Short mmCIF file of C-alpha atoms and ligand atoms in Angstrom, two decimals:
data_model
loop_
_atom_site.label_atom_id
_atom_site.label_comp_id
_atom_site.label_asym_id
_atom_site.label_seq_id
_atom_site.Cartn_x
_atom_site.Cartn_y
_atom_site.Cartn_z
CA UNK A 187 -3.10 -29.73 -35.23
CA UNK A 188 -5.27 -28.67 -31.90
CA UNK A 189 -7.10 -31.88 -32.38
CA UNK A 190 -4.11 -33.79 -31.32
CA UNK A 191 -2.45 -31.90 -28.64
CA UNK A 192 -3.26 -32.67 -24.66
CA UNK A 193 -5.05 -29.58 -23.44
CA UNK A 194 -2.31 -28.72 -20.81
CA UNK A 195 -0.28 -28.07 -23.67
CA UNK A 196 -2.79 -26.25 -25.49
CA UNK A 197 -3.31 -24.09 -22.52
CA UNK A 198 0.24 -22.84 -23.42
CA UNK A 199 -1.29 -21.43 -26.76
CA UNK A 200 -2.93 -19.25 -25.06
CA UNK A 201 -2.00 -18.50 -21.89
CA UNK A 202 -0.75 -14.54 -22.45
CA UNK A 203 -4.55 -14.38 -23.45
CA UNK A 204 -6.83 -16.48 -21.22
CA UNK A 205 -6.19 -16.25 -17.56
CA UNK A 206 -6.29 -19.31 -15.51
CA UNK A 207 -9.56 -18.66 -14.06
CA UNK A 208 -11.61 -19.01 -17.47
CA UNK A 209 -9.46 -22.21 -18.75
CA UNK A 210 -11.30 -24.97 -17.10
CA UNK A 211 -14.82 -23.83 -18.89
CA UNK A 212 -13.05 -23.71 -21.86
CA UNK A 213 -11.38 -26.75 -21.70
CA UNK A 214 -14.80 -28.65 -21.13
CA UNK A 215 -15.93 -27.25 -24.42
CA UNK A 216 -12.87 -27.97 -25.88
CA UNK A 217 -12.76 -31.45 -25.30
CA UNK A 218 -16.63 -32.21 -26.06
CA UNK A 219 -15.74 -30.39 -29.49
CA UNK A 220 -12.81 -32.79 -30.45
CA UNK A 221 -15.18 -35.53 -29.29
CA UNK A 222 -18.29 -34.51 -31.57
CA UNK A 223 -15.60 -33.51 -34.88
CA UNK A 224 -14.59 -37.16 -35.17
CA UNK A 225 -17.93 -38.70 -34.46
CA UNK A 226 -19.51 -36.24 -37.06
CA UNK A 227 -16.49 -36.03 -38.75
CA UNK A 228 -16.52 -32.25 -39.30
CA UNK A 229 -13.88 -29.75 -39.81
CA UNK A 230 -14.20 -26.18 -37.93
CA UNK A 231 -13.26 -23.19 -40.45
CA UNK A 232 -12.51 -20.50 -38.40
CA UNK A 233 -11.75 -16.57 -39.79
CA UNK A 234 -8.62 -14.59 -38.44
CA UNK A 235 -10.92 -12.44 -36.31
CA UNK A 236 -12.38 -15.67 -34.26
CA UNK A 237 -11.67 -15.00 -30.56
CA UNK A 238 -7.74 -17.36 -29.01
CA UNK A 239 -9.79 -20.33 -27.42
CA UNK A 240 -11.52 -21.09 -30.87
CA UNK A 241 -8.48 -19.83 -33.32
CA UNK A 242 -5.99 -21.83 -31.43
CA UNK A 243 -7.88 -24.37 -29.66
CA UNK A 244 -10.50 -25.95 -32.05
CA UNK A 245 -10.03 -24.86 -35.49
CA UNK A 246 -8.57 -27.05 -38.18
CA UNK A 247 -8.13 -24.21 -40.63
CA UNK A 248 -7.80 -21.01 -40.17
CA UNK A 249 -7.28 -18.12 -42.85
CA UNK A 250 -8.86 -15.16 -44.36
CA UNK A 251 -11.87 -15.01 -46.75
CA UNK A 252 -9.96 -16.14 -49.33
CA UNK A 253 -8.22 -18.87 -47.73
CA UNK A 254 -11.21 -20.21 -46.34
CA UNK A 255 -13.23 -20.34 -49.36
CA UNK A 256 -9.97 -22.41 -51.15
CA UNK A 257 -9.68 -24.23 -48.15
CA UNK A 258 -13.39 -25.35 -47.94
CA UNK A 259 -13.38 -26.32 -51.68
CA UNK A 260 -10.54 -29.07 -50.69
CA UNK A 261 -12.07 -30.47 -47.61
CA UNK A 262 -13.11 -33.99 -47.45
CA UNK A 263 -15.07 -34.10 -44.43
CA UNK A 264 -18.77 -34.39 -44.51
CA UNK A 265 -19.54 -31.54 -42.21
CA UNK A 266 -17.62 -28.07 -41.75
CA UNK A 267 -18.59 -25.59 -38.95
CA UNK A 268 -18.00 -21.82 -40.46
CA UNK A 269 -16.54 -20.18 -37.27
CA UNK A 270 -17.68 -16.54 -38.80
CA UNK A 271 -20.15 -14.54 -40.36
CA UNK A 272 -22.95 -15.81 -42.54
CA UNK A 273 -21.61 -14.67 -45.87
CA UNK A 274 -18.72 -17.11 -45.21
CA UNK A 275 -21.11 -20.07 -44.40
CA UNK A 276 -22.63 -19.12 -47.16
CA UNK A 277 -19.38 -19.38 -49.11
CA UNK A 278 -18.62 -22.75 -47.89
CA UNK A 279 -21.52 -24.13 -48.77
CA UNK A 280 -21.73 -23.05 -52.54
CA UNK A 281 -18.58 -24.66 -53.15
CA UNK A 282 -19.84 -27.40 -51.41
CA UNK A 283 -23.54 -28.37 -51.94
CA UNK A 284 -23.23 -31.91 -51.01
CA UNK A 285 -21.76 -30.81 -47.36
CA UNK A 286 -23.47 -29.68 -44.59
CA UNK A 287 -22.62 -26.24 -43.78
CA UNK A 288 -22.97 -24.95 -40.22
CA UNK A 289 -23.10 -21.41 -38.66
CA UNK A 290 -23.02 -21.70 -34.46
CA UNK A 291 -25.28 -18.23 -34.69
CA UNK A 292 -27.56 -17.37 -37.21
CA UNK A 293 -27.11 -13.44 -36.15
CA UNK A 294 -23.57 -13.50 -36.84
CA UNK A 295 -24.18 -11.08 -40.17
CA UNK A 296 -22.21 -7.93 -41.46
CA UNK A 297 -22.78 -4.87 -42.48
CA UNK A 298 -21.30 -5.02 -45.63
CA UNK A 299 -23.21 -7.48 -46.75
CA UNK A 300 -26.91 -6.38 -45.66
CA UNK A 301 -25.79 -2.91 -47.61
CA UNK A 302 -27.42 -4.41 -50.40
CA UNK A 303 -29.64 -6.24 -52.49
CA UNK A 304 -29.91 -7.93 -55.26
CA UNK A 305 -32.18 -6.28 -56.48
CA UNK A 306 -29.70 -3.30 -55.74
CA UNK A 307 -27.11 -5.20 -58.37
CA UNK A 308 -30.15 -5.82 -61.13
CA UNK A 309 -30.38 -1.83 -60.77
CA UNK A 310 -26.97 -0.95 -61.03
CA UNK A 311 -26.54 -3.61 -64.19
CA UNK A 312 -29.72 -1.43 -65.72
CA UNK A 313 -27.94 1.73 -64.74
CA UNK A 314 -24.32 0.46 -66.37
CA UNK A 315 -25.49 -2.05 -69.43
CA UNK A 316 -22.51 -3.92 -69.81
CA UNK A 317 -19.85 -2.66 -66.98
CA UNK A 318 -19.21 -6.22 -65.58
CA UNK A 319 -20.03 -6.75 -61.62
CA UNK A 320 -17.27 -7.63 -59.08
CA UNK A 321 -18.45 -8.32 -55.33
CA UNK A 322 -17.20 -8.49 -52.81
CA UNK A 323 -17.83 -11.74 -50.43
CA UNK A 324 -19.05 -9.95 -47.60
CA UNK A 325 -21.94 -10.31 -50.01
CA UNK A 326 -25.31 -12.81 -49.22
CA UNK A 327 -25.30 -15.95 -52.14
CA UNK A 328 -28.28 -13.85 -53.50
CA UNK A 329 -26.13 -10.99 -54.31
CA UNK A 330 -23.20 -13.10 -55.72
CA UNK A 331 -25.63 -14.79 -58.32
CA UNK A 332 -26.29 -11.36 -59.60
CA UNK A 333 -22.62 -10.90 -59.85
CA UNK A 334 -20.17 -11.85 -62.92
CA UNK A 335 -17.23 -12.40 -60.69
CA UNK A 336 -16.26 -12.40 -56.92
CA UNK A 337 -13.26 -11.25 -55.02
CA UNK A 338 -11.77 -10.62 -51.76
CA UNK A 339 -9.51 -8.04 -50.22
CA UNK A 340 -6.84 -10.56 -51.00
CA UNK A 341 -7.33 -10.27 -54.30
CA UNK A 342 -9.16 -7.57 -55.49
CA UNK A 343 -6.91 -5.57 -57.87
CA UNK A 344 -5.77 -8.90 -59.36
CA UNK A 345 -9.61 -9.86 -60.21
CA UNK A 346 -10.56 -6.34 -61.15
CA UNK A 347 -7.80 -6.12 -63.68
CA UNK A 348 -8.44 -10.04 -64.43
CA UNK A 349 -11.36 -8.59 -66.70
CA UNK A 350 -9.64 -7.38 -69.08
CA UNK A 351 -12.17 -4.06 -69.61
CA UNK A 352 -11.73 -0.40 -68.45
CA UNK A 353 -14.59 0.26 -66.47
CA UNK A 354 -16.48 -2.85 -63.67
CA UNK A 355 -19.32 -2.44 -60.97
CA UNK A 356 -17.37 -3.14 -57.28
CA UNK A 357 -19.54 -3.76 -54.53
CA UNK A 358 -20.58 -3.04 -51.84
CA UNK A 359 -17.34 -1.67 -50.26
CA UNK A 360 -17.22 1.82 -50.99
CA UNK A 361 -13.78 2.45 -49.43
CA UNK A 362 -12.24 -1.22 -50.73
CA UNK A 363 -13.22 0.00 -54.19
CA UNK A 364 -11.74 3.52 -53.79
CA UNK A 365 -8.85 1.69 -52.52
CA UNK A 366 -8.72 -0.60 -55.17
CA UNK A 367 -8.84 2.01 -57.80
CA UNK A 368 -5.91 3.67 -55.97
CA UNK A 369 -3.68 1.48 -57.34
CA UNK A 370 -5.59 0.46 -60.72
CA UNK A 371 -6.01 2.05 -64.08
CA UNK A 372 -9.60 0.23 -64.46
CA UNK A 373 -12.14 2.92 -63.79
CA UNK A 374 -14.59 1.31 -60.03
CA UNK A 375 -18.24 1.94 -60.04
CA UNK A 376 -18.88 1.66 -56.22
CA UNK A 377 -21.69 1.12 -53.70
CA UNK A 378 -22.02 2.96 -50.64
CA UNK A 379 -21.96 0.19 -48.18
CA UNK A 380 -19.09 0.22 -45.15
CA UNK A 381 -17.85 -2.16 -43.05
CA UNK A 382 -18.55 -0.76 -39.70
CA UNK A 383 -15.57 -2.03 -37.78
CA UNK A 384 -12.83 -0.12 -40.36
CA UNK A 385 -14.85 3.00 -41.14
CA UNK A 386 -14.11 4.16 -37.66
CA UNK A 387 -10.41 4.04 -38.01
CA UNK A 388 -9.19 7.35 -38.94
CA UNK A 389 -5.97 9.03 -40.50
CA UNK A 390 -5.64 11.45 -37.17
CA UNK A 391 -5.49 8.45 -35.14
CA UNK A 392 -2.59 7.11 -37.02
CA UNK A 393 -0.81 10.05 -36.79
CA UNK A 394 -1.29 10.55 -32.92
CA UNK A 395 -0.50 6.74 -33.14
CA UNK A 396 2.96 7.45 -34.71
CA UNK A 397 3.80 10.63 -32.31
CA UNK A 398 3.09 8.01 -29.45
CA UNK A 399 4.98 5.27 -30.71
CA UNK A 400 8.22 6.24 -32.47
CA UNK A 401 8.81 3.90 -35.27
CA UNK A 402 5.53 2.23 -35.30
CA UNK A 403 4.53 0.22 -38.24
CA UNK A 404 1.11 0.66 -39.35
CA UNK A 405 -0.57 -1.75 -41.23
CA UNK A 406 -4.49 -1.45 -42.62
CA UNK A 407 -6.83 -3.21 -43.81
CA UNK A 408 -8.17 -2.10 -47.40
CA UNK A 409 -11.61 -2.15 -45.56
CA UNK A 410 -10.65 1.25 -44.09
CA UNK A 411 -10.75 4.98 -45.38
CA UNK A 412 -8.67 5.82 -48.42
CA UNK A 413 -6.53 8.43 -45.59
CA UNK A 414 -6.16 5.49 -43.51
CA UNK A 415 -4.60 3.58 -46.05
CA UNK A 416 -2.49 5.83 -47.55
CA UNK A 417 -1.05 7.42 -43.79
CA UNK A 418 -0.35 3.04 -43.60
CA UNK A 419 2.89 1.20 -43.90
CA UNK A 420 0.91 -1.51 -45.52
CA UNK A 421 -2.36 -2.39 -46.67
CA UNK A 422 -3.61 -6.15 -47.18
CA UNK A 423 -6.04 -8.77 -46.33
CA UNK A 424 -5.81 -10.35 -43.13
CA UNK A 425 -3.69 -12.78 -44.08
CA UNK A 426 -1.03 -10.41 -45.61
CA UNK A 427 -1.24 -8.06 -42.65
CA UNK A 428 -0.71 -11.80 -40.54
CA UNK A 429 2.12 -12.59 -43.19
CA UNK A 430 3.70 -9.10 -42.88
CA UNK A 431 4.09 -9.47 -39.18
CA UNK A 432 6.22 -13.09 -39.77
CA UNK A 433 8.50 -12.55 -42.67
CA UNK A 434 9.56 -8.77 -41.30
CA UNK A 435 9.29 -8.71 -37.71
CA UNK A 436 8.37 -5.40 -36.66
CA UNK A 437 9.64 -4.61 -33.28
CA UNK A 438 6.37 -2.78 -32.93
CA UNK A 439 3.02 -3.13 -34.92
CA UNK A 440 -0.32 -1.52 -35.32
CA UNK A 441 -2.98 -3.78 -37.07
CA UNK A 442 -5.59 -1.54 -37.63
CA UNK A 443 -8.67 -4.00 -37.86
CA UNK A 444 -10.51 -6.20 -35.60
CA UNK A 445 -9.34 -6.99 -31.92
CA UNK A 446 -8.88 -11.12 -32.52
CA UNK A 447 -6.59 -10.50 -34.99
CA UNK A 448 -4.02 -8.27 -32.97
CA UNK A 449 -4.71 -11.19 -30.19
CA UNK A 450 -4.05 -14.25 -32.83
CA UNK A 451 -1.40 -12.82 -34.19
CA UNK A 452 0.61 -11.69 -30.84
CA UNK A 453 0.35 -15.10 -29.70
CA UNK A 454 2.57 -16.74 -32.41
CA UNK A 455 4.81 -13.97 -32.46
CA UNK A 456 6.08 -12.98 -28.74
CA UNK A 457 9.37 -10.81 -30.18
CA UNK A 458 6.53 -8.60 -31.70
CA UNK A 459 5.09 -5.53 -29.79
CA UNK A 460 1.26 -5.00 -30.50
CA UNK A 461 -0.17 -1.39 -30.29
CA UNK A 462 -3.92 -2.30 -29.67
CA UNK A 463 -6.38 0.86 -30.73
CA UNK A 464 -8.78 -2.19 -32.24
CA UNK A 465 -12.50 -2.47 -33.21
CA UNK A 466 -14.36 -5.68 -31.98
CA UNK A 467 -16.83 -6.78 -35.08
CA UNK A 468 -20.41 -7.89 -33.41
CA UNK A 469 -20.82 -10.24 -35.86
CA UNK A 470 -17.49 -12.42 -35.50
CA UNK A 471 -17.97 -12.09 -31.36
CA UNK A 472 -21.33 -14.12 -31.37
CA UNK A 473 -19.27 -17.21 -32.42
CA UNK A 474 -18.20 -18.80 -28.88
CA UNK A 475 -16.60 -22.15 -28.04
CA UNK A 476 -19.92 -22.77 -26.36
CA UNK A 477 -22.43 -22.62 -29.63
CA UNK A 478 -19.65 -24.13 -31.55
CA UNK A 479 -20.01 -27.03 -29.41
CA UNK A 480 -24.10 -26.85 -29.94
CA UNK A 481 -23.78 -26.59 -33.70
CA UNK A 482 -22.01 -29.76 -33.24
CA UNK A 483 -24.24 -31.25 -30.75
CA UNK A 484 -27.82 -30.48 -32.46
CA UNK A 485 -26.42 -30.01 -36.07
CA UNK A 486 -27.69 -26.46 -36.20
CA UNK A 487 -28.06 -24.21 -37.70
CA UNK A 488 -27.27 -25.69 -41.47
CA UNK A 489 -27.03 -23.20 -44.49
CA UNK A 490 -29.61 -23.73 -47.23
CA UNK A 491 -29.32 -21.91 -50.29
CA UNK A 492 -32.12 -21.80 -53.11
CA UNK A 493 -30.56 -24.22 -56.23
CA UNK A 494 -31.81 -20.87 -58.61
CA UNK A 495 -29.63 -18.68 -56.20
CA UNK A 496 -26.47 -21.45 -55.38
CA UNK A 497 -25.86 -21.90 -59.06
CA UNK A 498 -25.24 -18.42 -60.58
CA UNK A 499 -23.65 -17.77 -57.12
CA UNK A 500 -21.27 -20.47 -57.62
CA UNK A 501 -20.62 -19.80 -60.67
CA UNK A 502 -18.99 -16.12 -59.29
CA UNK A 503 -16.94 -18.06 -56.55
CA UNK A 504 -15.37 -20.14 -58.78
CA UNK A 505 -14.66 -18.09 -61.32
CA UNK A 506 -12.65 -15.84 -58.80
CA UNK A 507 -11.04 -19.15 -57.49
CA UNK A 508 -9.57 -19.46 -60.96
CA UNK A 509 -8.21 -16.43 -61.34
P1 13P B 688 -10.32 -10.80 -45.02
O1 13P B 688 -10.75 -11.46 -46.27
O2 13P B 688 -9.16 -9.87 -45.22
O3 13P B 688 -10.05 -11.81 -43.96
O4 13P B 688 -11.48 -9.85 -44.52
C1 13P B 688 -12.74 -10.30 -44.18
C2 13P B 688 -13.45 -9.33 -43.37
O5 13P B 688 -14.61 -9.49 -43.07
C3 13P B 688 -12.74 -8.16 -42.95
O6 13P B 688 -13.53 -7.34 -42.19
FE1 SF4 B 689 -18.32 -7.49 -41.87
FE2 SF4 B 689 -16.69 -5.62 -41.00
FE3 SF4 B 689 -17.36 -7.61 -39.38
FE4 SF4 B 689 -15.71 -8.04 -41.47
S1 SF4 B 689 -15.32 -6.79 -39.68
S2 SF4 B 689 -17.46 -9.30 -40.87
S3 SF4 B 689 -16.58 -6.62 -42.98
S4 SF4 B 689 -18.74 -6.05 -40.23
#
């Protein structure tokens, strides 16, 4: 646990990350974070694509969306700090009502989740009677509560198929659902919407990637193009492409998603060379050590969610929880 170690050692974390020269502002917030978790008693939640200091240093769990969301329905403390985008906050704080929920930046969105409405979904149920809805959790609570079930790139196939019917709605990832129907015989009624970190990966780049780096193991995330995918080793959530990298130990690895993760993941494995064509997501950046330690401070900003919204929303969490 971070909570418990003395901040020299912690230092050692990170060190191949953070040079000297920043540790000593860090380490101020650092400390003044432990401080305020116990007296608020909060836990910090913090997504694989949160910057060293705060993955490393002040989290208390760290995952994917799908871990997180498990991970926040077990917690007992009375305050958790999303270290991520909104939609995740969000997620927290369906599965738990009684909690408070906070987000250090009320900008941190994503573009896969302001690609649509829910009044987009009410249209596309209209358009499709009957073809059940699957979305995504880069998705806003009012979006999940027009939703029959939720998923993840973690899970997506596995929920999709979990239906039991030939043809569902999957939104709003237009390239996770052509992805996901890749590799299912369930027939994927997608939305346009793109994340805008992983559309801008592209096949030729892996193969120029490759030509540089003989023996290079590529692995994707399922947010990317279809061509990225298939010219990948692997394709998984963040957590499998983070598993991947510890049970096989590539002697050299492209992680073709956000910058943090490459970062995160090169720190606990040192016998691992990263390749490091990235794409930093805007959102996940705005979280700092610094408003982390605000959130904590002033108790802002806490997520609120309409009881006619929170309900059916729930309802589409936990119903992909179960599966
Ligand atoms: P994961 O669920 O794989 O962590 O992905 C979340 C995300 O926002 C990826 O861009
Ligand atoms: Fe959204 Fe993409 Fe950022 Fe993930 S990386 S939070 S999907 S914009």
């Amino acid at each position: 646990m971070p909570d418990t170690l003395p901040l020299s050692q912690l230092y050692e974390r990170v060190r191949p990350v953070v040079p000297p020269v920043e540790w000593p502002a860090f380490a101020d917030d650092i400390a003044a974070i432990r401080a305020l978790k116990r007296e608020r008693d909060a836990v910090i939640l913090a997504h694989n694509y949160q910057t060293p200091e705060i993955f490393h240093c002040v989290a208390n769990i760290t995952g994917d969306s799908l871990a997180l969301a498990r991970e926040a329905a077990k917690t007992d403390a009375r305050v958790i700090v999303l270290a991520g985008v909104h939609f995740m906050a969000e997620t927290s704080k369906l599965l738990n009502p009684d909690k408070t929920v906070l987000v250090p930046d009320l900008r941190a969105g994503c573009s896969l989740a302001e690609s649509i409405t829910a009044a987009d979904v009410r249209l596309l149920r209209r358009r499709y009677p009957g073809v059940p809805v699957v979305s995504y959790v880069n998705t806003s609570a009012a979006v999940k509560a027009e939703s029959d079930i939720c998923c993840t790139s973690g899970n997506a196939k596995r929920i999709v198929e979990s239906l039991g019917v030939p043809r569902v709605i999957m939104l709003p990832d237009e390239y996770l659902a052509q992805n996901v129907a890749a590799e299912t015989a369930v027939e994927i009624v997608a939305w346009h919407g793109r994340c805008e970190v992983h559309e801008r990966f592209s096949a030729a780049e892996v193969r120029t990637l490759r030509a540089e780096h003989p023996g290079l193991v590529v692995l994707a995330h399922p947010e990317c193009p279809p061509d990225v995918v298939a010219a990948a080793d692997f394709a998984g959530s963040t957590a499998a492409m983070s598993d991947y990298v510890a049970r096989r130990h590539p002697a050299r690895v492209v992680l073709l998603t956000e910058c943090s993760m490459s970062d995160n993941v090169a720190l606990a494995h040192p016998e691992v060379a990263f390749v490091r064509p990235c794409n930093l997501c805007p959102h996940m950046k705005r979280i700092t050590l610094a408003n982390i330690r605000q959130a904590l401070e002033t108790m802002t900003h806490a997520v609120t969610i309409d009881p006619s919204i929170a309900d059916p929303a729930r309802r589409a969490v936990e119903r992909m929880l179960a599966v």
